[in-house]
């Protein structure tokens, strides 16, 4: 085969690659509706980062627990803290996005006026978006960050279409990072409170939710003033959205 023919053949494959990816990702997400994955993309990336940093002995703490085997306090706390419209939206909370944009513009204007760094930037990612990112994707910087965001939209739409809400929440509770290398409800409960995730109290669950999304900065085991205030607010929000009866509405 000469060079020109080879180039024509390669060009003939380019249009098929997006189709192949679409089929693969649909099958991937559909399979994970029924199969509990042993690890996430973020967990794999964290282990690789540790190895490259010269810490080959670094260990990931993770132990899968079905949602029904967890204390209902934890998934309730996650919804109260991260995504109170979780039961109503279809993956994207556009009202929250608008509010976050308005808040962030105000914070940037204040920082520019004072000549100080921007603080208290607010995100609007739903639990569905965070699950898609944690499970399938990467953090990303520069151009790869925008690629990741595009794929995050695609995977979020897929899991909302192919998984029930309880499965999305189960995945999030099992793969959220609650401390450096500590992923999921069971590992966090054991690491910080020395108990099974089925025995988490409302206050302990609220403290775990309060460290998100900065688990390396804040500690559920030794909560400072910020975590204590946020945990107290989360407990109030847990009651406000209906308490543990809220979870039954996801069935």
PDB file of N, CA, C and O in Angstrom, residues 72-84 127 172 178 201-214 218-220 223 225-244 246:
ATOM      1  N   UNK A  72     -28.481   5.971  56.327  1.00  0.00           N
ATOM      2  CA  UNK A  72     -29.120   6.942  55.420  1.00  0.00           C
ATOM      3  C   UNK A  72     -28.685   8.373  55.692  1.00  0.00           C
ATOM      4  O   UNK A  72     -28.896   9.259  54.857  1.00  0.00           O
ATOM      5  N   UNK A  73     -28.056   8.586  56.841  1.00  0.00           N
ATOM      6  CA  UNK A  73     -27.601   9.939  57.156  1.00  0.00           C
ATOM      7  C   UNK A  73     -26.562  10.445  56.160  1.00  0.00           C
ATOM      8  O   UNK A  73     -26.540  11.641  55.850  1.00  0.00           O
ATOM      9  N   UNK A  74     -25.702   9.538  55.651  1.00  0.00           N
ATOM     10  CA  UNK A  74     -24.642  10.018  54.770  1.00  0.00           C
ATOM     11  C   UNK A  74     -25.157  10.452  53.410  1.00  0.00           C
ATOM     12  O   UNK A  74     -24.882  11.586  52.989  1.00  0.00           O
ATOM     13  N   UNK A  75     -25.885   9.607  52.659  1.00  0.00           N
ATOM     14  CA  UNK A  75     -26.392  10.120  51.376  1.00  0.00           C
ATOM     15  C   UNK A  75     -27.269  11.350  51.540  1.00  0.00           C
ATOM     16  O   UNK A  75     -27.241  12.253  50.697  1.00  0.00           O
ATOM     17  N   UNK A  76     -28.022  11.405  52.634  1.00  0.00           N
ATOM     18  CA  UNK A  76     -28.853  12.585  52.890  1.00  0.00           C
ATOM     19  C   UNK A  76     -27.977  13.816  53.091  1.00  0.00           C
ATOM     20  O   UNK A  76     -28.263  14.895  52.554  1.00  0.00           O
ATOM     21  N   UNK A  77     -26.893  13.669  53.852  1.00  0.00           N
ATOM     22  CA  UNK A  77     -25.981  14.789  54.088  1.00  0.00           C
ATOM     23  C   UNK A  77     -25.326  15.244  52.789  1.00  0.00           C
ATOM     24  O   UNK A  77     -25.133  16.448  52.564  1.00  0.00           O
ATOM     25  N   UNK A  78     -24.979  14.301  51.918  1.00  0.00           N
ATOM     26  CA  UNK A  78     -24.358  14.659  50.642  1.00  0.00           C
ATOM     27  C   UNK A  78     -25.310  15.476  49.777  1.00  0.00           C
ATOM     28  O   UNK A  78     -24.912  16.466  49.158  1.00  0.00           O
ATOM     29  N   UNK A  79     -26.566  15.063  49.728  1.00  0.00           N
ATOM     30  CA  UNK A  79     -27.553  15.823  48.958  1.00  0.00           C
ATOM     31  C   UNK A  79     -27.753  17.205  49.567  1.00  0.00           C
ATOM     32  O   UNK A  79     -27.781  18.222  48.867  1.00  0.00           O
ATOM     33  N   UNK A  80     -27.887  17.261  50.903  1.00  0.00           N
ATOM     34  CA  UNK A  80     -28.104  18.542  51.577  1.00  0.00           C
ATOM     35  C   UNK A  80     -26.947  19.500  51.354  1.00  0.00           C
ATOM     36  O   UNK A  80     -27.142  20.706  51.192  1.00  0.00           O
ATOM     37  N   UNK A  81     -25.735  18.970  51.327  1.00  0.00           N
ATOM     38  CA  UNK A  81     -24.547  19.810  51.196  1.00  0.00           C
ATOM     39  C   UNK A  81     -24.229  20.178  49.755  1.00  0.00           C
ATOM     40  O   UNK A  81     -23.796  21.302  49.475  1.00  0.00           O
ATOM     41  N   UNK A  82     -24.460  19.239  48.832  1.00  0.00           N
ATOM     42  CA  UNK A  82     -23.928  19.396  47.484  1.00  0.00           C
ATOM     43  C   UNK A  82     -24.972  19.697  46.410  1.00  0.00           C
ATOM     44  O   UNK A  82     -24.653  20.322  45.415  1.00  0.00           O
ATOM     45  N   UNK A  83     -26.218  19.226  46.604  1.00  0.00           N
ATOM     46  CA  UNK A  83     -27.136  19.266  45.463  1.00  0.00           C
ATOM     47  C   UNK A  83     -28.569  19.056  45.939  1.00  0.00           C
ATOM     48  O   UNK A  83     -29.151  17.983  45.752  1.00  0.00           O
ATOM     49  N   UNK A  84     -29.173  20.088  46.511  1.00  0.00           N
ATOM     50  CA  UNK A  84     -30.508  19.930  47.084  1.00  0.00           C
ATOM     51  C   UNK A  84     -31.596  19.762  46.028  1.00  0.00           C
ATOM     52  O   UNK A  84     -32.715  19.368  46.361  1.00  0.00           O
ATOM     53  N   UNK A 127     -24.488  16.492  41.830  1.00  0.00           N
ATOM     54  CA  UNK A 127     -23.957  15.183  42.210  1.00  0.00           C
ATOM     55  C   UNK A 127     -23.764  14.311  40.978  1.00  0.00           C
ATOM     56  O   UNK A 127     -22.788  13.553  40.883  1.00  0.00           O
ATOM     57  N   UNK A 172     -21.737   8.074  43.912  1.00  0.00           N
ATOM     58  CA  UNK A 172     -21.093   9.264  44.472  1.00  0.00           C
ATOM     59  C   UNK A 172     -20.622   9.004  45.895  1.00  0.00           C
ATOM     60  O   UNK A 172     -19.490   9.353  46.264  1.00  0.00           O
ATOM     61  N   UNK A 178     -12.980  11.834  50.729  1.00  0.00           N
ATOM     62  CA  UNK A 178     -13.238  12.475  52.016  1.00  0.00           C
ATOM     63  C   UNK A 178     -11.955  12.820  52.775  1.00  0.00           C
ATOM     64  O   UNK A 178     -12.008  13.437  53.834  1.00  0.00           O
ATOM     65  N   UNK A 201     -23.738   8.595  62.531  1.00  0.00           N
ATOM     66  CA  UNK A 201     -24.788   9.472  63.055  1.00  0.00           C
ATOM     67  C   UNK A 201     -24.990  10.638  62.097  1.00  0.00           C
ATOM     68  O   UNK A 201     -24.197  10.872  61.176  1.00  0.00           O
ATOM     69  N   UNK A 202     -26.042  11.395  62.334  1.00  0.00           N
ATOM     70  CA  UNK A 202     -26.316  12.562  61.501  1.00  0.00           C
ATOM     71  C   UNK A 202     -25.184  13.583  61.597  1.00  0.00           C
ATOM     72  O   UNK A 202     -24.778  14.180  60.594  1.00  0.00           O
ATOM     73  N   UNK A 203     -24.649  13.792  62.791  1.00  0.00           N
ATOM     74  CA  UNK A 203     -23.580  14.778  62.955  1.00  0.00           C
ATOM     75  C   UNK A 203     -22.295  14.316  62.280  1.00  0.00           C
ATOM     76  O   UNK A 203     -21.579  15.119  61.669  1.00  0.00           O
ATOM     77  N   UNK A 204     -21.983  13.013  62.351  1.00  0.00           N
ATOM     78  CA  UNK A 204     -20.782  12.496  61.691  1.00  0.00           C
ATOM     79  C   UNK A 204     -20.926  12.568  60.177  1.00  0.00           C
ATOM     80  O   UNK A 204     -19.975  12.935  59.467  1.00  0.00           O
ATOM     81  N   UNK A 205     -22.093  12.222  59.666  1.00  0.00           N
ATOM     82  CA  UNK A 205     -22.329  12.311  58.223  1.00  0.00           C
ATOM     83  C   UNK A 205     -22.202  13.756  57.750  1.00  0.00           C
ATOM     84  O   UNK A 205     -21.628  14.028  56.685  1.00  0.00           O
ATOM     85  N   UNK A 206     -22.731  14.686  58.542  1.00  0.00           N
ATOM     86  CA  UNK A 206     -22.640  16.100  58.174  1.00  0.00           C
ATOM     87  C   UNK A 206     -21.191  16.567  58.150  1.00  0.00           C
ATOM     88  O   UNK A 206     -20.803  17.371  57.296  1.00  0.00           O
ATOM     89  N   UNK A 207     -20.378  16.079  59.068  1.00  0.00           N
ATOM     90  CA  UNK A 207     -18.955  16.450  59.071  1.00  0.00           C
ATOM     91  C   UNK A 207     -18.233  15.906  57.845  1.00  0.00           C
ATOM     92  O   UNK A 207     -17.373  16.591  57.260  1.00  0.00           O
ATOM     93  N   UNK A 208     -18.582  14.694  57.425  1.00  0.00           N
ATOM     94  CA  UNK A 208     -17.975  14.152  56.207  1.00  0.00           C
ATOM     95  C   UNK A 208     -18.371  14.997  54.992  1.00  0.00           C
ATOM     96  O   UNK A 208     -17.530  15.326  54.155  1.00  0.00           O
ATOM     97  N   UNK A 209     -19.646  15.338  54.909  1.00  0.00           N
ATOM     98  CA  UNK A 209     -20.097  16.156  53.784  1.00  0.00           C
ATOM     99  C   UNK A 209     -19.499  17.554  53.825  1.00  0.00           C
ATOM    100  O   UNK A 209     -19.277  18.175  52.781  1.00  0.00           O
ATOM    101  N   UNK A 210     -19.200  18.044  55.021  1.00  0.00           N
ATOM    102  CA  UNK A 210     -18.699  19.413  55.175  1.00  0.00           C
ATOM    103  C   UNK A 210     -17.297  19.598  54.615  1.00  0.00           C
ATOM    104  O   UNK A 210     -16.916  20.721  54.277  1.00  0.00           O
ATOM    105  N   UNK A 211     -16.512  18.533  54.520  1.00  0.00           N
ATOM    106  CA  UNK A 211     -15.139  18.692  54.022  1.00  0.00           C
ATOM    107  C   UNK A 211     -15.098  18.756  52.493  1.00  0.00           C
ATOM    108  O   UNK A 211     -14.054  19.079  51.914  1.00  0.00           O
ATOM    109  N   UNK A 212     -16.199  18.418  51.838  1.00  0.00           N
ATOM    110  CA  UNK A 212     -16.245  18.491  50.380  1.00  0.00           C
ATOM    111  C   UNK A 212     -16.442  19.947  49.968  1.00  0.00           C
ATOM    112  O   UNK A 212     -17.194  20.673  50.622  1.00  0.00           O
ATOM    113  N   UNK A 213     -15.791  20.398  48.897  1.00  0.00           N
ATOM    114  CA  UNK A 213     -14.943  19.652  47.976  1.00  0.00           C
ATOM    115  C   UNK A 213     -13.443  19.834  48.249  1.00  0.00           C
ATOM    116  O   UNK A 213     -12.644  19.801  47.313  1.00  0.00           O
ATOM    117  N   UNK A 214     -13.041  20.051  49.476  1.00  0.00           N
ATOM    118  CA  UNK A 214     -11.623  20.273  49.800  1.00  0.00           C
ATOM    119  C   UNK A 214     -11.167  19.303  50.890  1.00  0.00           C
ATOM    120  O   UNK A 214     -10.802  19.726  51.988  1.00  0.00           O
ATOM    121  N   UNK A 218      -9.477  20.234  54.696  1.00  0.00           N
ATOM    122  CA  UNK A 218     -10.286  20.133  55.910  1.00  0.00           C
ATOM    123  C   UNK A 218     -10.338  18.688  56.394  1.00  0.00           C
ATOM    124  O   UNK A 218     -10.173  17.754  55.608  1.00  0.00           O
ATOM    125  N   UNK A 219     -10.591  18.521  57.688  1.00  0.00           N
ATOM    126  CA  UNK A 219     -10.618  17.191  58.295  1.00  0.00           C
ATOM    127  C   UNK A 219     -11.946  16.949  59.003  1.00  0.00           C
ATOM    128  O   UNK A 219     -12.387  17.786  59.802  1.00  0.00           O
ATOM    129  N   UNK A 220     -12.561  15.797  58.709  1.00  0.00           N
ATOM    130  CA  UNK A 220     -13.777  15.412  59.422  1.00  0.00           C
ATOM    131  C   UNK A 220     -13.459  14.918  60.822  1.00  0.00           C
ATOM    132  O   UNK A 220     -14.282  15.031  61.729  1.00  0.00           O
ATOM    133  N   UNK A 223     -12.352  18.617  63.118  1.00  0.00           N
ATOM    134  CA  UNK A 223     -12.988  19.749  62.435  1.00  0.00           C
ATOM    135  C   UNK A 223     -12.625  21.091  63.069  1.00  0.00           C
ATOM    136  O   UNK A 223     -12.723  21.264  64.279  1.00  0.00           O
ATOM    137  N   UNK A 225     -13.166  25.452  62.944  1.00  0.00           N
ATOM    138  CA  UNK A 225     -14.375  26.282  63.015  1.00  0.00           C
ATOM    139  C   UNK A 225     -15.216  26.255  61.746  1.00  0.00           C
ATOM    140  O   UNK A 225     -16.446  26.197  61.813  1.00  0.00           O
ATOM    141  N   UNK A 226     -14.548  26.280  60.576  1.00  0.00           N
ATOM    142  CA  UNK A 226     -15.306  26.273  59.319  1.00  0.00           C
ATOM    143  C   UNK A 226     -16.109  24.984  59.175  1.00  0.00           C
ATOM    144  O   UNK A 226     -17.314  25.021  58.853  1.00  0.00           O
ATOM    145  N   UNK A 227     -15.458  23.827  59.371  1.00  0.00           N
ATOM    146  CA  UNK A 227     -16.151  22.545  59.219  1.00  0.00           C
ATOM    147  C   UNK A 227     -17.271  22.417  60.240  1.00  0.00           C
ATOM    148  O   UNK A 227     -18.357  21.906  59.938  1.00  0.00           O
ATOM    149  N   UNK A 228     -17.038  22.885  61.458  1.00  0.00           N
ATOM    150  CA  UNK A 228     -18.086  22.820  62.476  1.00  0.00           C
ATOM    151  C   UNK A 228     -19.299  23.652  62.072  1.00  0.00           C
ATOM    152  O   UNK A 228     -20.449  23.198  62.216  1.00  0.00           O
ATOM    153  N   UNK A 229     -19.059  24.865  61.575  1.00  0.00           N
ATOM    154  CA  UNK A 229     -20.179  25.707  61.145  1.00  0.00           C
ATOM    155  C   UNK A 229     -20.907  25.099  59.954  1.00  0.00           C
ATOM    156  O   UNK A 229     -22.146  25.066  59.917  1.00  0.00           O
ATOM    157  N   UNK A 230     -20.130  24.617  59.008  1.00  0.00           N
ATOM    158  CA  UNK A 230     -20.750  24.028  57.806  1.00  0.00           C
ATOM    159  C   UNK A 230     -21.504  22.748  58.153  1.00  0.00           C
ATOM    160  O   UNK A 230     -22.595  22.510  57.628  1.00  0.00           O
ATOM    161  N   UNK A 231     -20.952  21.931  59.029  1.00  0.00           N
ATOM    162  CA  UNK A 231     -21.640  20.697  59.428  1.00  0.00           C
ATOM    163  C   UNK A 231     -22.963  21.003  60.116  1.00  0.00           C
ATOM    164  O   UNK A 231     -23.974  20.324  59.883  1.00  0.00           O
ATOM    165  N   UNK A 232     -22.973  22.025  60.969  1.00  0.00           N
ATOM    166  CA  UNK A 232     -24.218  22.416  61.640  1.00  0.00           C
ATOM    167  C   UNK A 232     -25.250  22.881  60.621  1.00  0.00           C
ATOM    168  O   UNK A 232     -26.445  22.552  60.728  1.00  0.00           O
ATOM    169  N   UNK A 233     -24.804  23.643  59.617  1.00  0.00           N
ATOM    170  CA  UNK A 233     -25.722  24.106  58.574  1.00  0.00           C
ATOM    171  C   UNK A 233     -26.249  22.931  57.762  1.00  0.00           C
ATOM    172  O   UNK A 233     -27.437  22.893  57.399  1.00  0.00           O
ATOM    173  N   UNK A 234     -25.383  21.959  57.467  1.00  0.00           N
ATOM    174  CA  UNK A 234     -25.809  20.782  56.700  1.00  0.00           C
ATOM    175  C   UNK A 234     -26.860  19.985  57.466  1.00  0.00           C
ATOM    176  O   UNK A 234     -27.840  19.511  56.887  1.00  0.00           O
ATOM    177  N   UNK A 235     -26.678  19.851  58.780  1.00  0.00           N
ATOM    178  CA  UNK A 235     -27.683  19.140  59.575  1.00  0.00           C
ATOM    179  C   UNK A 235     -29.042  19.835  59.500  1.00  0.00           C
ATOM    180  O   UNK A 235     -30.084  19.172  59.423  1.00  0.00           O
ATOM    181  N   UNK A 236     -29.042  21.150  59.516  1.00  0.00           N
ATOM    182  CA  UNK A 236     -30.305  21.875  59.386  1.00  0.00           C
ATOM    183  C   UNK A 236     -30.918  21.650  57.997  1.00  0.00           C
ATOM    184  O   UNK A 236     -32.133  21.485  57.860  1.00  0.00           O
ATOM    185  N   UNK A 237     -30.054  21.623  56.992  1.00  0.00           N
ATOM    186  CA  UNK A 237     -30.535  21.396  55.633  1.00  0.00           C
ATOM    187  C   UNK A 237     -31.052  19.970  55.458  1.00  0.00           C
ATOM    188  O   UNK A 237     -32.017  19.743  54.710  1.00  0.00           O
ATOM    189  N   UNK A 238     -30.445  19.017  56.156  1.00  0.00           N
ATOM    190  CA  UNK A 238     -30.915  17.630  56.096  1.00  0.00           C
ATOM    191  C   UNK A 238     -32.365  17.545  56.572  1.00  0.00           C
ATOM    192  O   UNK A 238     -33.191  16.847  55.975  1.00  0.00           O
ATOM    193  N   UNK A 239     -32.664  18.243  57.654  1.00  0.00           N
ATOM    194  CA  UNK A 239     -34.043  18.271  58.148  1.00  0.00           C
ATOM    195  C   UNK A 239     -34.941  19.039  57.184  1.00  0.00           C
ATOM    196  O   UNK A 239     -36.093  18.652  56.942  1.00  0.00           O
ATOM    197  N   UNK A 240     -34.392  20.095  56.591  1.00  0.00           N
ATOM    198  CA  UNK A 240     -35.190  20.940  55.714  1.00  0.00           C
ATOM    199  C   UNK A 240     -35.648  20.259  54.435  1.00  0.00           C
ATOM    200  O   UNK A 240     -36.709  20.595  53.897  1.00  0.00           O
ATOM    201  N   UNK A 241     -34.869  19.310  53.936  1.00  0.00           N
ATOM    202  CA  UNK A 241     -35.271  18.625  52.697  1.00  0.00           C
ATOM    203  C   UNK A 241     -36.103  17.376  52.979  1.00  0.00           C
ATOM    204  O   UNK A 241     -36.460  16.646  52.052  1.00  0.00           O
ATOM    205  N   UNK A 242     -36.385  17.118  54.253  1.00  0.00           N
ATOM    206  CA  UNK A 242     -37.297  16.023  54.563  1.00  0.00           C
ATOM    207  C   UNK A 242     -36.716  14.904  55.389  1.00  0.00           C
ATOM    208  O   UNK A 242     -37.375  13.884  55.592  1.00  0.00           O
ATOM    209  N   UNK A 243     -35.472  15.053  55.863  1.00  0.00           N
ATOM    210  CA  UNK A 243     -34.872  13.992  56.672  1.00  0.00           C
ATOM    211  C   UNK A 243     -34.653  12.737  55.844  1.00  0.00           C
ATOM    212  O   UNK A 243     -34.647  12.770  54.606  1.00  0.00           O
ATOM    213  N   UNK A 244     -34.474  11.603  56.520  1.00  0.00           N
ATOM    214  CA  UNK A 244     -34.162  10.362  55.794  1.00  0.00           C
ATOM    215  C   UNK A 244     -35.327   9.906  54.905  1.00  0.00           C
ATOM    216  O   UNK A 244     -35.108   9.102  54.000  1.00  0.00           O
ATOM    217  N   UNK A 246     -36.534  11.607  52.696  1.00  0.00           N
ATOM    218  CA  UNK A 246     -36.208  12.138  51.358  1.00  0.00           C
ATOM    219  C   UNK A 246     -35.710  11.030  50.440  1.00  0.00           C
ATOM    220  O   UNK A 246     -36.018  11.015  49.240  1.00  0.00           O
TER     221      UNK A 246
END
